[in-house]
Amino acid sequence: MSQTDETGSDGRREDLVSDTERRAPAPSRRALLSWGGAGLALGAAAAGGAVAMARTADEVPAAVSGEAVEFHGPHQAGIATPVQDRLHFAAFDVKTEDRAELIALLKEWTEAARRMTAGRAVGEGAYGGLPEAPPDDTGEALGLKPSRLTLTIGFGPSLFGRFGLADRRPDALVDLPKFPGDNLDPNRSGGDLCVQACADDPQVAVHAIRNLARIGFGKVVVRWSQLGFGKTSSTTPEAQTPRNLFGFKDGTRNIAGHETDRLRKFVWVGEKDGPAWMTGGSYLVARRIRMHIETWDRTSLQEQEDIFGRDKREGAPVGKAKEHDEPFLKAMKPDAHVRLAHPDSNNGATILRRGYSFTDGTDGLGRLDAGLFFLAYQRDPRTGFIPIQRSLVADALNEYIQHVGSAVFAIPPGVRDKDDWWGRSLFSEEA
Amino acid sequence: MSQTDETGSDGRREDLVSDTERRAPAPSRRALLSWGGAGLALGAAAAGGAVAMARTADEVPAAVSGEAVEFHGPHQAGIATPVQDRLHFAAFDVKTEDRAELIALLKEWTEAARRMTAGRAVGEGAYGGLPEAPPDDTGEALGLKPSRLTLTIGFGPSLFGRFGLADRRPDALVDLPKFPGDNLDPNRSGGDLCVQACADDPQVAVHAIRNLARIGFGKVVVRWSQLGFGKTSSTTPEAQTPRNLFGFKDGTRNIAGHETDRLRKFVWVGEKDGPAWMTGGSYLVARRIRMHIETWDRTSLQEQEDIFGRDKREGAPVGKAKEHDEPFLKAMKPDAHVRLAHPDSNNGATILRRGYSFTDGTDGLGRLDAGLFFLAYQRDPRTGFIPIQRSLVADALNEYIQHVGSAVFAIPPGVRDKDDWWGRSLFSEEA
Ligand code: HEM
Ligand code: HEM
């Protein structure tokens, strides 16, 4: 069996190292895999098992649950990609002060991401080379399908104060202002790096973050992480709109993955936007928003519908019949969420929402620690999230929610091919 | 449209109350639904949309993901039922001291459970009767399939000190002894009541617990809850064995849902076991077990395999070739987990495992708060969990795990029919 065919014909992850091979005291194959040198040949094989899809253009065709999403392309996957069912999001702090070590890690991460998104294990042979060595891969995703795993990396403002990156910080990567009502927990905010793992199987998403954390041991440390389970928006308009924990359809008016023009206008950083290394990238604003569902559940239907400016059953805007009817903002209460968030109330400001519900057990008062892990992608937060959130200061919804975590990241462009790596345009002199 | 057909032909949850009906100032239909009186007629319809399956005997046929699992039967569903993908488990404390109020709540819960497991919303009309009233159902599961939801109730030792139940406490419902190494958090332990919600869609499981908590507002409060995402055992032997967060296949040797004889011998409380109200019930031991995955991931493959007494790839016992080969205990290290947990090392003690992996973010040290939410069902904890756990005091695995939460519950028998309710045999004089 060739190494180019590590994903079985049924799409399941497999380990092709035979028992004899594994037990034989051969040198660990890990060295072969590290970036540079012979290991590159393996990279070429990573697309094996991936759904054939042309991500050279902006189009992102829908993939079937279970299959692989192509890792390479002009933009990172996981933004315009049809939203997967589960999320594991991690913010990391960089512990090393050594620029070369950080670059080496980013290269190692890229290779691992390339393999995992294709449904393969980290490292050559899922169980390591020698019984005396820890296995290369932690193993819990063996036998699972690629599950449309996407891994998306981002760089936080704090990274740019170090590693000689100060003059490379994009103007658009602003520190978010403090908004009225914010109650931010520093232990759930910020981070030098982030990785968003989305997959249709949570074990696959958790496995991916864990293995990246493990590869980064001693160089980076997880600052905070968030598991999300019910996607609260959709980038595939033909799909049924998911409902959030307040029971309302969420994501009705969003940018769809196939809307090339709107993606270019509102999501992808253009050539003229600068800096050059960000072309094809985006900016991510992540907000952990606690939702007080016990209070909400005691609110009348009328009040709930007034707050959103949409009806609960159908999701139609006030006075309209169908979910996808154009909202007539003046028919809504002045403090309705949809009215205040709508582009027409914000000089056209438009973001791509990709949030997930979360439930992190119960707080000390027996209330569910539940809410929305809000993820917004945009071409520039100064003309995206920030003005919309400012407008939402008047939002009737604020009585029922509170922002408790916050972070912003520059999302570099996609990894072009097997020789490219996460952050190359940022760290290389050429770009 | 008749009320007997609330689940649409495609199996999706639907709301059949028309817009006009909903908006009209008609009296709320909630009264009709409360236990006793006309509401009972609705109960008869609850099986609509359920997979036709004979749970009058012990057999539990596999259901297809998305479908409904029958709520009624001699045993509660969610024990021998093929393990669903996701878990939301909640322990409640009872706040009321009024026995009649508790009974009324159990009846209301039963009716809600009957509806939700059949893929229907809580209450008549998913959005309540009047716009002035809060909706009966919180709404976030509307449009989702029944997803094989099961709801399983249990009664904790602390309940029996109250409500005149002292002489009804089963001898088998012992307080668990303190085991060496336990580091139990009281905020993750105990509880007067528990409800285990299992479903293939986490939003469906979370919705169910939330709506029960809401119905119980003022009478019960959630003491702690746990979300589980990767089942770590299987009760369907033909299915691929899932892997736990240490990357090993888990659940290889377990009691299968169709093994009527072993279920009768090891899981269901028999007529002669007493008390009579528990006949057909079971006992649940729940342990929140933290797994130190960072340490584990730095352990050699050989060491990992020695600790379990099985190989990582195939899951075969030491010295054997195939996962389902009979373990030869003497070939294993004396402190191997499988050797110590095996019935032959414990006078035949056998439990049904139904655990789930969890990842609850990160602790203050950047380590994943991850592990196994261990759920064991048995006929008697004194001959089930307790002796096995005593034997596991010597387990090599203990270097990598720690028990941080613990609870034990008496699981009453199944709800027989539409007139029956959770706990009837406990609270009624007849039994
Ligand atoms: C827990 C907090 C939130 C909840 C429950 C929520 C819920 C909703 C719902 C139900 C809709 C209507 C359906 C749709 O078009 O998607 C909506 C629309 C929208 N929301 Fe939110 N949202 C929350 C926070 C935010 C935040 C923080 C922002 C941005 C700062 C935001 C921006 C938007 C936008 C841009 C729309 C579409 C408006 C339109 O074009 O009609 N939302 N949201
Ligand atoms: C984090 C903690 C634990 C992990 C990771 C773990 C993992 C495993 C694994 C991988 C197996 C072998 C495959 C199988 O037959 O299922 C196994 C078997 C078993 N475990 Fe555990 N286990 C844990 C805790 C426990 C506890 C607390 C108990 C009971 C007190 C227990 C009881 C058993 C039993 C009865 C078997 C089957 C033994 C046999 O019949 O061969 N385990 N466990």
Short mmCIF file of C-alpha atoms in Angstrom, two decimals, chain B:
data_model
loop_
_atom_site.label_atom_id
_atom_site.label_comp_id
_atom_site.label_asym_id
_atom_site.label_seq_id
_atom_site.Cartn_x
_atom_site.Cartn_y
_atom_site.Cartn_z
CA MET B 1 -54.92 18.24 11.41
CA SER B 2 -55.28 15.94 14.33
CA GLN B 3 -53.30 16.11 17.51
CA THR B 4 -52.28 12.50 17.08
CA ASP B 5 -50.00 13.37 14.23
CA GLU B 6 -47.74 16.09 15.49
CA THR B 7 -44.58 14.61 14.06
CA GLY B 8 -44.44 15.24 10.33
CA SER B 9 -44.00 12.48 7.82
CA ASP B 10 -40.32 13.32 7.45
CA GLY B 11 -39.87 12.80 11.16
CA ARG B 12 -39.26 16.46 11.90
CA ARG B 13 -40.79 18.22 14.86
CA GLU B 14 -43.62 20.43 13.79
CA ASP B 15 -46.00 22.85 15.28
CA LEU B 16 -49.50 22.36 14.06
CA VAL B 17 -51.10 25.32 15.69
CA SER B 18 -51.87 27.70 12.89
CA ASP B 19 -50.97 31.34 13.07
CA THR B 20 -54.55 32.41 13.50
CA GLU B 21 -55.12 29.86 16.22
CA ARG B 22 -52.01 30.96 18.00
CA ARG B 23 -52.76 34.65 17.86
CA ALA B 24 -56.42 34.28 18.77
CA PRO B 25 -57.11 35.07 22.43
CA ALA B 26 -58.17 31.49 23.13
CA PRO B 27 -57.56 30.04 26.59
CA SER B 28 -54.09 28.51 26.99
CA ARG B 29 -54.06 24.85 26.16
CA ARG B 30 -51.63 24.10 28.88
CA ALA B 31 -54.38 23.15 31.33
CA LEU B 32 -55.52 20.41 29.01
CA LEU B 33 -52.09 18.92 29.17
CA SER B 34 -51.59 18.72 32.87
CA TRP B 35 -51.92 15.25 34.27
CA GLY B 36 -55.42 13.95 34.94
CA GLY B 37 -58.49 14.73 32.97
CA ALA B 38 -58.76 15.41 29.31
CA GLY B 39 -55.01 15.74 28.89
CA LEU B 40 -54.62 12.00 29.04
CA ALA B 41 -55.98 11.61 25.57
CA LEU B 42 -52.91 13.37 24.28
CA GLY B 43 -50.64 10.89 26.01
CA ALA B 44 -52.04 8.11 23.92
CA ALA B 45 -50.77 9.87 20.85
CA ALA B 46 -47.25 10.28 22.11
CA ALA B 47 -46.01 7.15 20.43
CA GLY B 48 -46.69 8.75 17.04
CA GLY B 49 -43.42 8.95 15.21
CA ALA B 50 -41.78 6.40 17.50
CA VAL B 51 -40.02 3.46 15.95
CA ALA B 52 -42.26 0.47 16.25
CA MET B 53 -40.43 -1.75 18.65
CA ALA B 54 -41.48 -4.38 21.13
CA ARG B 55 -40.16 -3.25 24.46
CA THR B 56 -42.61 -5.45 26.29
CA ALA B 57 -39.81 -8.01 26.41
CA ASP B 58 -36.22 -7.17 27.17
CA GLU B 59 -35.18 -6.89 23.56
CA VAL B 60 -34.05 -3.49 22.45
CA PRO B 61 -33.80 -3.37 18.67
CA ALA B 62 -31.35 -0.87 17.23
CA ALA B 63 -32.98 2.33 16.09
CA VAL B 64 -31.72 4.41 13.25
CA SER B 65 -30.20 7.78 14.12
CA GLY B 66 -32.85 10.47 13.90
CA GLU B 67 -35.79 8.28 14.76
CA ALA B 68 -37.65 8.07 18.04
CA VAL B 69 -37.04 5.50 20.78
CA GLU B 70 -40.16 4.21 22.54
CA PHE B 71 -40.54 5.83 25.96
CA HIS B 72 -42.78 3.20 27.53
CA GLY B 73 -41.71 -0.27 28.61
CA PRO B 74 -40.86 -2.48 31.58
CA HIS B 75 -37.47 -0.80 31.91
CA GLN B 76 -36.56 2.81 31.27
CA ALA B 77 -35.01 3.49 27.90
CA GLY B 78 -31.46 4.84 27.93
CA ILE B 79 -29.87 1.87 29.69
CA ALA B 80 -29.92 -1.09 27.31
CA THR B 81 -30.75 1.21 24.39
CA PRO B 82 -27.95 1.35 21.79
CA VAL B 83 -25.74 4.22 22.97
CA GLN B 84 -26.53 7.56 21.33
CA ASP B 85 -23.81 10.00 20.36
CA ARG B 86 -24.38 12.74 22.92
CA LEU B 87 -25.24 13.15 26.58
CA HIS B 88 -26.64 15.86 28.80
CA PHE B 89 -26.83 14.64 32.37
CA ALA B 90 -28.34 16.73 35.16
CA ALA B 91 -28.53 16.20 38.91
CA PHE B 92 -31.29 18.14 40.64
CA ASP B 93 -31.95 19.09 44.24
CA VAL B 94 -35.57 19.21 45.34
CA LYS B 95 -36.41 22.56 46.89
CA THR B 96 -40.03 21.99 47.80
CA GLU B 97 -40.90 20.10 51.01
CA ASP B 98 -44.38 19.35 49.72
CA ARG B 99 -44.78 15.73 48.70
CA ALA B 100 -47.85 16.43 46.57
CA GLU B 101 -45.98 19.14 44.71
CA LEU B 102 -43.10 16.77 44.00
CA ILE B 103 -45.49 14.12 42.72
CA ALA B 104 -47.24 16.67 40.50
CA LEU B 105 -43.86 17.64 39.10
CA LEU B 106 -42.92 14.04 38.37
CA LYS B 107 -46.19 13.65 36.49
CA GLU B 108 -45.61 16.81 34.53
CA TRP B 109 -42.05 15.71 33.75
CA THR B 110 -43.28 12.32 32.55
CA GLU B 111 -45.70 13.94 30.16
CA ALA B 112 -43.00 16.27 28.84
CA ALA B 113 -40.54 13.36 28.51
CA ARG B 114 -43.16 11.32 26.64
CA ARG B 115 -43.63 14.16 24.19
CA MET B 116 -40.01 15.13 23.74
CA THR B 117 -38.76 11.56 23.18
CA ALA B 118 -41.41 11.25 20.47
CA GLY B 119 -40.01 14.36 18.80
CA ARG B 120 -42.81 16.65 19.93
CA ALA B 121 -42.60 20.00 21.68
CA VAL B 122 -43.45 20.42 25.34
CA GLY B 123 -47.02 21.59 25.75
CA GLU B 124 -49.70 22.03 23.20
CA GLY B 125 -48.46 24.19 20.39
CA ALA B 126 -44.81 24.91 20.49
CA TYR B 127 -45.34 28.59 21.11
CA GLY B 128 -47.84 28.55 23.94
CA GLY B 129 -51.42 29.61 23.82
CA LEU B 130 -51.26 33.35 24.10
CA PRO B 131 -48.72 35.87 22.90
CA GLU B 132 -48.93 37.34 26.41
CA ALA B 133 -47.68 34.07 27.92
CA PRO B 134 -44.22 32.53 27.75
CA PRO B 135 -44.16 29.72 25.20
CA ASP B 136 -44.63 26.20 26.63
CA ASP B 137 -41.53 24.98 24.83
CA THR B 138 -38.26 26.87 24.63
CA GLY B 139 -38.19 26.19 20.90
CA GLU B 140 -34.59 25.42 20.02
CA ALA B 141 -35.35 21.81 19.04
CA LEU B 142 -38.18 22.68 16.67
CA GLY B 143 -37.41 21.32 13.24
CA LEU B 144 -34.95 18.79 14.64
CA LYS B 145 -35.59 15.06 14.47
CA PRO B 146 -36.36 13.01 17.61
CA SER B 147 -32.68 11.94 17.34
CA ARG B 148 -33.23 8.78 19.44
CA LEU B 149 -33.69 10.90 22.54
CA THR B 150 -34.02 8.90 25.75
CA LEU B 151 -34.72 10.38 29.18
CA THR B 152 -33.92 8.27 32.22
CA ILE B 153 -34.78 9.36 35.76
CA GLY B 154 -33.10 8.36 39.02
CA PHE B 155 -33.57 8.99 42.74
CA GLY B 156 -30.56 9.78 44.93
CA PRO B 157 -30.01 8.65 48.56
CA SER B 158 -30.69 12.17 49.87
CA LEU B 159 -34.25 12.06 48.53
CA PHE B 160 -35.12 9.20 50.86
CA GLY B 161 -34.50 11.23 53.99
CA ARG B 162 -37.51 13.34 53.06
CA PHE B 163 -41.12 13.12 51.83
CA GLY B 164 -41.82 10.18 54.12
CA LEU B 165 -39.67 7.92 51.95
CA ALA B 166 -37.24 6.71 54.63
CA ASP B 167 -38.55 3.14 54.76
CA ARG B 168 -38.65 2.89 51.00
CA ARG B 169 -34.94 3.37 50.48
CA PRO B 170 -33.49 0.26 48.85
CA ASP B 171 -30.68 -1.46 50.76
CA ALA B 172 -28.75 -1.50 47.51
CA LEU B 173 -28.84 2.30 47.32
CA VAL B 174 -25.79 2.65 49.54
CA ASP B 175 -23.73 5.77 49.96
CA LEU B 176 -20.56 5.00 48.03
CA PRO B 177 -17.49 4.54 50.25
CA LYS B 178 -14.57 6.91 49.84
CA PHE B 179 -12.00 5.25 47.58
CA PRO B 180 -8.28 6.00 47.84
CA GLY B 181 -7.35 8.70 45.33
CA ASP B 182 -10.84 10.21 45.20
CA ASN B 183 -10.78 13.98 44.99
CA LEU B 184 -14.48 14.65 44.87
CA ASP B 185 -15.92 18.09 44.29
CA PRO B 186 -19.20 18.37 46.23
CA ASN B 187 -20.47 20.69 43.50
CA ARG B 188 -20.13 17.85 41.01
CA SER B 189 -21.47 15.13 43.30
CA GLY B 190 -24.76 13.86 44.69
CA GLY B 191 -28.25 15.10 43.92
CA ASP B 192 -31.80 14.21 44.96
CA LEU B 193 -32.83 13.38 41.40
CA CYS B 194 -31.05 12.85 38.13
CA VAL B 195 -32.10 12.82 34.51
CA GLN B 196 -29.87 11.30 31.86
CA ALA B 197 -30.66 12.67 28.40
CA CYS B 198 -29.03 10.83 25.50
CA ALA B 199 -29.58 11.72 21.84
CA ASP B 200 -27.74 11.73 18.56
CA ASP B 201 -28.07 15.53 18.41
CA PRO B 202 -26.72 17.51 21.38
CA GLN B 203 -29.22 20.31 20.85
CA VAL B 204 -32.01 17.77 21.40
CA ALA B 205 -30.41 16.49 24.63
CA VAL B 206 -29.76 20.00 25.95
CA HIS B 207 -33.26 21.08 25.01
CA ALA B 208 -34.77 18.21 26.98
CA ILE B 209 -32.87 18.91 30.21
CA ARG B 210 -33.51 22.61 29.92
CA ASN B 211 -37.24 22.15 29.50
CA LEU B 212 -37.43 19.76 32.46
CA ALA B 213 -35.49 22.29 34.56
CA ARG B 214 -37.87 24.95 33.44
CA ILE B 215 -40.98 22.93 34.27
CA GLY B 216 -39.44 22.33 37.68
CA PHE B 217 -38.72 26.00 38.32
CA GLY B 218 -39.24 26.82 42.00
CA LYS B 219 -39.52 23.13 42.94
CA VAL B 220 -36.17 21.73 41.84
CA VAL B 221 -32.85 23.30 40.95
CA VAL B 222 -30.02 21.90 38.86
CA ARG B 223 -27.24 20.92 41.27
CA TRP B 224 -24.73 20.06 38.55
CA SER B 225 -24.83 18.95 34.95
CA GLN B 226 -22.48 17.32 32.51
CA LEU B 227 -22.30 17.35 28.74
CA GLY B 228 -20.73 14.33 27.07
CA PHE B 229 -19.80 14.14 23.44
CA GLY B 230 -17.94 10.99 22.50
CA LYS B 231 -19.58 7.90 23.79
CA THR B 232 -16.91 5.67 25.26
CA SER B 233 -18.74 2.43 25.20
CA SER B 234 -21.11 0.63 22.97
CA THR B 235 -24.01 -1.66 23.71
CA THR B 236 -24.22 -2.73 20.07
CA PRO B 237 -21.44 -5.26 19.51
CA GLU B 238 -21.72 -5.14 15.74
CA ALA B 239 -20.89 -1.42 15.77
CA GLN B 240 -17.29 -0.20 15.69
CA THR B 241 -16.04 0.23 19.25
CA PRO B 242 -15.58 3.93 20.05
CA ARG B 243 -12.23 5.23 21.36
CA ASN B 244 -11.79 7.14 24.59
CA LEU B 245 -9.60 10.22 25.04
CA PHE B 246 -6.56 8.02 25.72
CA GLY B 247 -7.02 6.72 22.16
CA PHE B 248 -8.04 3.18 23.17
CA LYS B 249 -11.13 1.30 22.10
CA ASP B 250 -13.51 1.38 25.01
CA GLY B 251 -16.50 -0.83 25.62
CA THR B 252 -15.20 -3.97 23.91
CA ARG B 253 -16.33 -6.21 26.73
CA ASN B 254 -19.65 -4.82 27.83
CA ILE B 255 -23.21 -6.05 28.18
CA ALA B 256 -25.00 -5.71 24.86
CA GLY B 257 -28.54 -4.39 24.64
CA HIS B 258 -29.84 -7.67 23.23
CA GLU B 259 -28.27 -9.94 25.87
CA THR B 260 -31.51 -10.50 27.75
CA ASP B 261 -30.03 -13.04 30.14
CA ARG B 262 -27.03 -10.95 31.16
CA LEU B 263 -29.20 -7.86 31.50
CA ARG B 264 -31.50 -9.80 33.82
CA LYS B 265 -28.55 -11.15 35.77
CA PHE B 266 -26.46 -8.00 36.09
CA VAL B 267 -28.54 -4.93 35.29
CA TRP B 268 -32.26 -5.18 36.09
CA VAL B 269 -33.49 -5.42 39.66
CA GLY B 270 -35.36 -8.70 40.04
CA GLU B 271 -38.62 -9.35 41.87
CA LYS B 272 -36.87 -11.05 44.76
CA ASP B 273 -34.25 -8.36 45.17
CA GLY B 274 -36.69 -5.90 46.68
CA PRO B 275 -38.02 -3.41 47.36
CA ALA B 276 -40.99 -4.20 45.13
CA TRP B 277 -41.14 -0.69 43.69
CA MET B 278 -37.68 -1.20 42.16
CA THR B 279 -38.53 -4.36 40.19
CA GLY B 280 -37.42 -3.78 36.61
CA GLY B 281 -35.27 -0.86 37.69
CA SER B 282 -31.51 -0.58 38.07
CA TYR B 283 -28.81 1.38 39.93
CA LEU B 284 -26.63 4.00 38.36
CA VAL B 285 -23.17 4.98 39.54
CA ALA B 286 -21.92 8.18 37.89
CA ARG B 287 -18.29 9.22 38.26
CA ARG B 288 -16.71 12.27 36.71
CA ILE B 289 -13.17 11.06 35.98
CA ARG B 290 -10.60 13.63 34.95
CA MET B 291 -8.03 12.25 32.51
CA HIS B 292 -4.60 13.90 32.47
CA ILE B 293 -4.17 13.71 28.75
CA GLU B 294 -1.06 15.89 28.57
CA THR B 295 0.84 13.41 30.76
CA TRP B 296 -0.64 10.45 28.94
CA ASP B 297 0.41 11.85 25.57
CA ARG B 298 4.04 11.84 26.71
CA THR B 299 3.87 8.17 27.73
CA SER B 300 5.36 5.53 25.46
CA LEU B 301 3.14 3.27 23.42
CA GLN B 302 4.44 0.22 25.28
CA GLU B 303 3.58 1.74 28.64
CA GLN B 304 0.12 2.74 27.41
CA GLU B 305 -0.60 -0.76 26.20
CA ASP B 306 0.72 -2.32 29.40
CA ILE B 307 -1.56 -0.11 31.45
CA PHE B 308 -4.70 -1.27 29.72
CA GLY B 309 -3.57 -4.82 28.94
CA ARG B 310 -4.69 -4.32 25.35
CA ASP B 311 -2.98 -3.06 22.22
CA LYS B 312 -3.84 0.38 20.95
CA ARG B 313 -4.42 -0.29 17.29
CA GLU B 314 -6.60 -3.35 17.32
CA GLY B 315 -7.74 -3.34 20.93
CA ALA B 316 -6.74 -6.99 21.32
CA PRO B 317 -5.91 -8.32 24.81
CA VAL B 318 -2.18 -8.90 25.46
CA GLY B 319 -0.97 -11.90 23.49
CA LYS B 320 -4.16 -12.13 21.41
CA ALA B 321 -4.75 -10.99 17.84
CA LYS B 322 -8.31 -9.66 17.72
CA GLU B 323 -10.31 -7.15 19.71
CA HIS B 324 -13.00 -9.61 20.68
CA ASP B 325 -10.66 -12.46 21.63
CA GLU B 326 -11.07 -13.62 25.21
CA PRO B 327 -8.55 -11.82 27.48
CA PHE B 328 -5.90 -14.05 29.06
CA LEU B 329 -5.46 -12.16 32.30
CA LYS B 330 -2.22 -13.77 33.46
CA ALA B 331 -0.44 -12.51 30.35
CA MET B 332 -1.14 -8.95 31.52
CA LYS B 333 0.83 -6.95 34.07
CA PRO B 334 -0.67 -7.41 37.53
CA ASP B 335 -1.75 -3.76 37.62
CA ALA B 336 -3.31 -3.69 34.12
CA HIS B 337 -6.74 -2.03 34.03
CA VAL B 338 -8.47 -4.82 32.13
CA ARG B 339 -6.97 -7.48 34.38
CA LEU B 340 -8.21 -5.76 37.54
CA ALA B 341 -11.61 -4.80 36.11
CA HIS B 342 -12.38 -8.20 34.60
CA PRO B 343 -15.15 -10.25 36.22
CA ASP B 344 -12.67 -13.07 36.92
CA SER B 345 -10.76 -10.76 39.26
CA ASN B 346 -13.95 -9.66 41.02
CA ASN B 347 -16.01 -12.77 41.77
CA GLY B 348 -17.89 -12.29 38.54
CA ALA B 349 -18.90 -8.67 39.21
CA THR B 350 -20.23 -7.23 35.95
CA ILE B 351 -21.60 -3.78 35.09
CA LEU B 352 -23.09 -2.15 32.02
CA ARG B 353 -20.90 0.81 31.05
CA ARG B 354 -22.45 3.75 29.23
CA GLY B 355 -19.91 6.55 29.64
CA TYR B 356 -19.14 9.63 27.58
CA SER B 357 -16.01 11.69 27.02
CA PHE B 358 -16.11 15.28 28.09
CA THR B 359 -14.01 18.39 27.49
CA ASP B 360 -15.01 21.33 29.65
CA GLY B 361 -12.58 23.94 28.38
CA THR B 362 -9.24 24.53 29.99
CA ASP B 363 -8.16 24.79 33.60
CA GLY B 364 -6.07 27.66 34.97
CA LEU B 365 -2.88 25.88 33.93
CA GLY B 366 -3.72 25.59 30.25
CA ARG B 367 -4.58 21.91 30.58
CA LEU B 368 -7.74 20.54 29.05
CA ASP B 369 -10.38 19.79 31.67
CA ALA B 370 -11.14 16.54 29.90
CA GLY B 371 -12.02 13.03 30.87
CA LEU B 372 -14.58 10.31 31.10
CA PHE B 373 -18.04 10.77 32.53
CA PHE B 374 -18.36 7.17 33.65
CA LEU B 375 -21.90 5.80 33.89
CA ALA B 376 -22.37 2.24 35.16
CA TYR B 377 -25.72 0.49 35.44
CA GLN B 378 -26.08 -2.56 37.66
CA ARG B 379 -28.49 -4.66 39.64
CA ASP B 380 -26.74 -3.79 42.90
CA PRO B 381 -23.75 -1.46 43.40
CA ARG B 382 -22.57 -3.63 46.31
CA THR B 383 -21.89 -6.46 43.90
CA GLY B 384 -21.18 -4.23 40.89
CA PHE B 385 -19.30 -0.95 40.90
CA ILE B 386 -18.01 -1.05 44.48
CA PRO B 387 -15.98 -4.31 44.36
CA ILE B 388 -14.63 -3.48 40.89
CA GLN B 389 -13.58 0.01 41.97
CA ARG B 390 -11.95 -1.46 45.12
CA SER B 391 -9.98 -3.77 42.88
CA LEU B 392 -8.98 -0.80 40.69
CA VAL B 393 -7.21 0.81 43.66
CA ALA B 394 -4.13 -1.02 42.33
CA ASP B 395 -4.78 0.11 38.73
CA ALA B 396 -1.74 1.44 36.82
CA LEU B 397 -4.18 3.83 35.14
CA ASN B 398 -4.55 5.77 38.39
CA GLU B 399 -1.38 7.70 37.64
CA TYR B 400 -3.23 9.31 34.73
CA ILE B 401 -6.77 9.76 36.05
CA GLN B 402 -8.60 11.13 39.07
CA HIS B 403 -12.19 10.74 40.18
CA VAL B 404 -13.51 14.26 40.79
CA GLY B 405 -17.29 13.76 40.97
CA SER B 406 -19.54 10.97 42.20
CA ALA B 407 -23.20 10.12 42.53
CA VAL B 408 -25.43 7.09 42.89
CA PHE B 409 -29.09 6.80 41.97
CA ALA B 410 -31.90 4.27 42.15
CA ILE B 411 -33.33 4.01 38.65
CA PRO B 412 -37.01 3.08 38.89
CA PRO B 413 -38.60 0.70 36.38
CA GLY B 414 -39.97 1.93 33.08
CA VAL B 415 -43.14 3.92 32.59
CA ARG B 416 -45.57 1.24 31.50
CA ASP B 417 -48.16 3.21 29.59
CA LYS B 418 -49.79 6.59 29.19
CA ASP B 419 -51.35 6.43 32.67
CA ASP B 420 -48.07 5.66 34.37
CA TRP B 421 -45.51 8.21 35.54
CA TRP B 422 -41.90 8.44 36.72
CA GLY B 423 -41.77 7.29 40.34
CA ARG B 424 -45.33 6.02 40.61
CA SER B 425 -44.22 2.75 42.16
CA LEU B 426 -42.17 4.67 44.73
CA PHE B 427 -44.82 7.17 45.72
CA SER B 428 -47.98 5.09 45.37
CA GLU B 429 -49.28 3.01 48.21
CA GLU B 430 -50.06 0.05 45.99
CA ALA B 431 -46.51 -1.03 45.23
#
